[in-house]
XYZ file of C-alpha atoms in Angstrom:
60
model
C -2.706 -16.415 -1.769
C -0.729 -14.097 0.494
C -2.401 -11.167 2.207
C -0.234 -8.020 2.314
C -0.674 -4.928 4.476
C 1.356 -1.722 4.011
C 1.512 0.938 6.698
C 3.276 4.275 6.959
C 4.504 5.208 10.440
C 5.891 8.716 11.149
C 9.338 9.072 12.670
C 10.863 11.565 15.060
C 14.431 12.861 14.940
C 15.948 13.314 18.380
C 17.015 16.903 18.968
C 19.871 15.816 21.234
C 21.776 13.400 18.988
C 19.912 13.212 15.658
C 18.797 9.593 16.157
C 15.744 8.511 14.168
C 13.032 7.176 16.477
C 9.847 5.453 15.345
C 7.839 4.786 18.505
C 4.721 3.567 16.677
C 6.517 0.921 14.590
C 7.059 -1.644 17.347
C 3.456 -1.474 18.535
C 2.130 -1.802 14.974
C 4.369 -4.779 14.159
C 3.515 -6.550 17.430
C -0.205 -6.007 16.911
C -0.216 -7.558 13.446
C 2.285 -10.297 14.375
C -0.221 -11.489 16.978
C -2.598 -12.021 14.066
C -0.102 -14.138 12.146
C 1.554 -11.481 9.970
C 5.315 -11.254 9.420
C 7.441 -8.281 8.399
C 8.437 -8.328 4.735
C 10.162 -4.945 4.578
C 10.764 -1.707 6.434
C 11.735 1.168 4.140
C 12.214 4.873 4.893
C 10.085 7.226 2.851
C 7.621 10.110 2.832
C 3.851 10.121 2.606
C 1.814 12.392 0.318
C 2.367 15.366 2.634
C 6.153 14.759 2.677
C 6.328 13.791 6.338
C 9.255 11.438 6.950
C 8.635 7.969 8.295
C 8.803 4.263 7.548
C 6.759 2.116 5.190
C 6.208 -1.259 6.846
C 5.006 -4.169 4.704
C 3.487 -7.217 6.415
C 2.439 -10.560 4.932
C 0.227 -13.395 6.153
């Protein structure tokens, strides 16, 4: 049976050009990939406090 993990990572909008940056996403994905997980989806969304970010779903 597959093991799923879902994480929410906050984003940052660049004040110079409006680009969405998510500095914590790469580190999180690499950390779990080392343990055998693969990315299933990356979806923009808000958490319960309405802070913008990405929901990252991993599967092993």
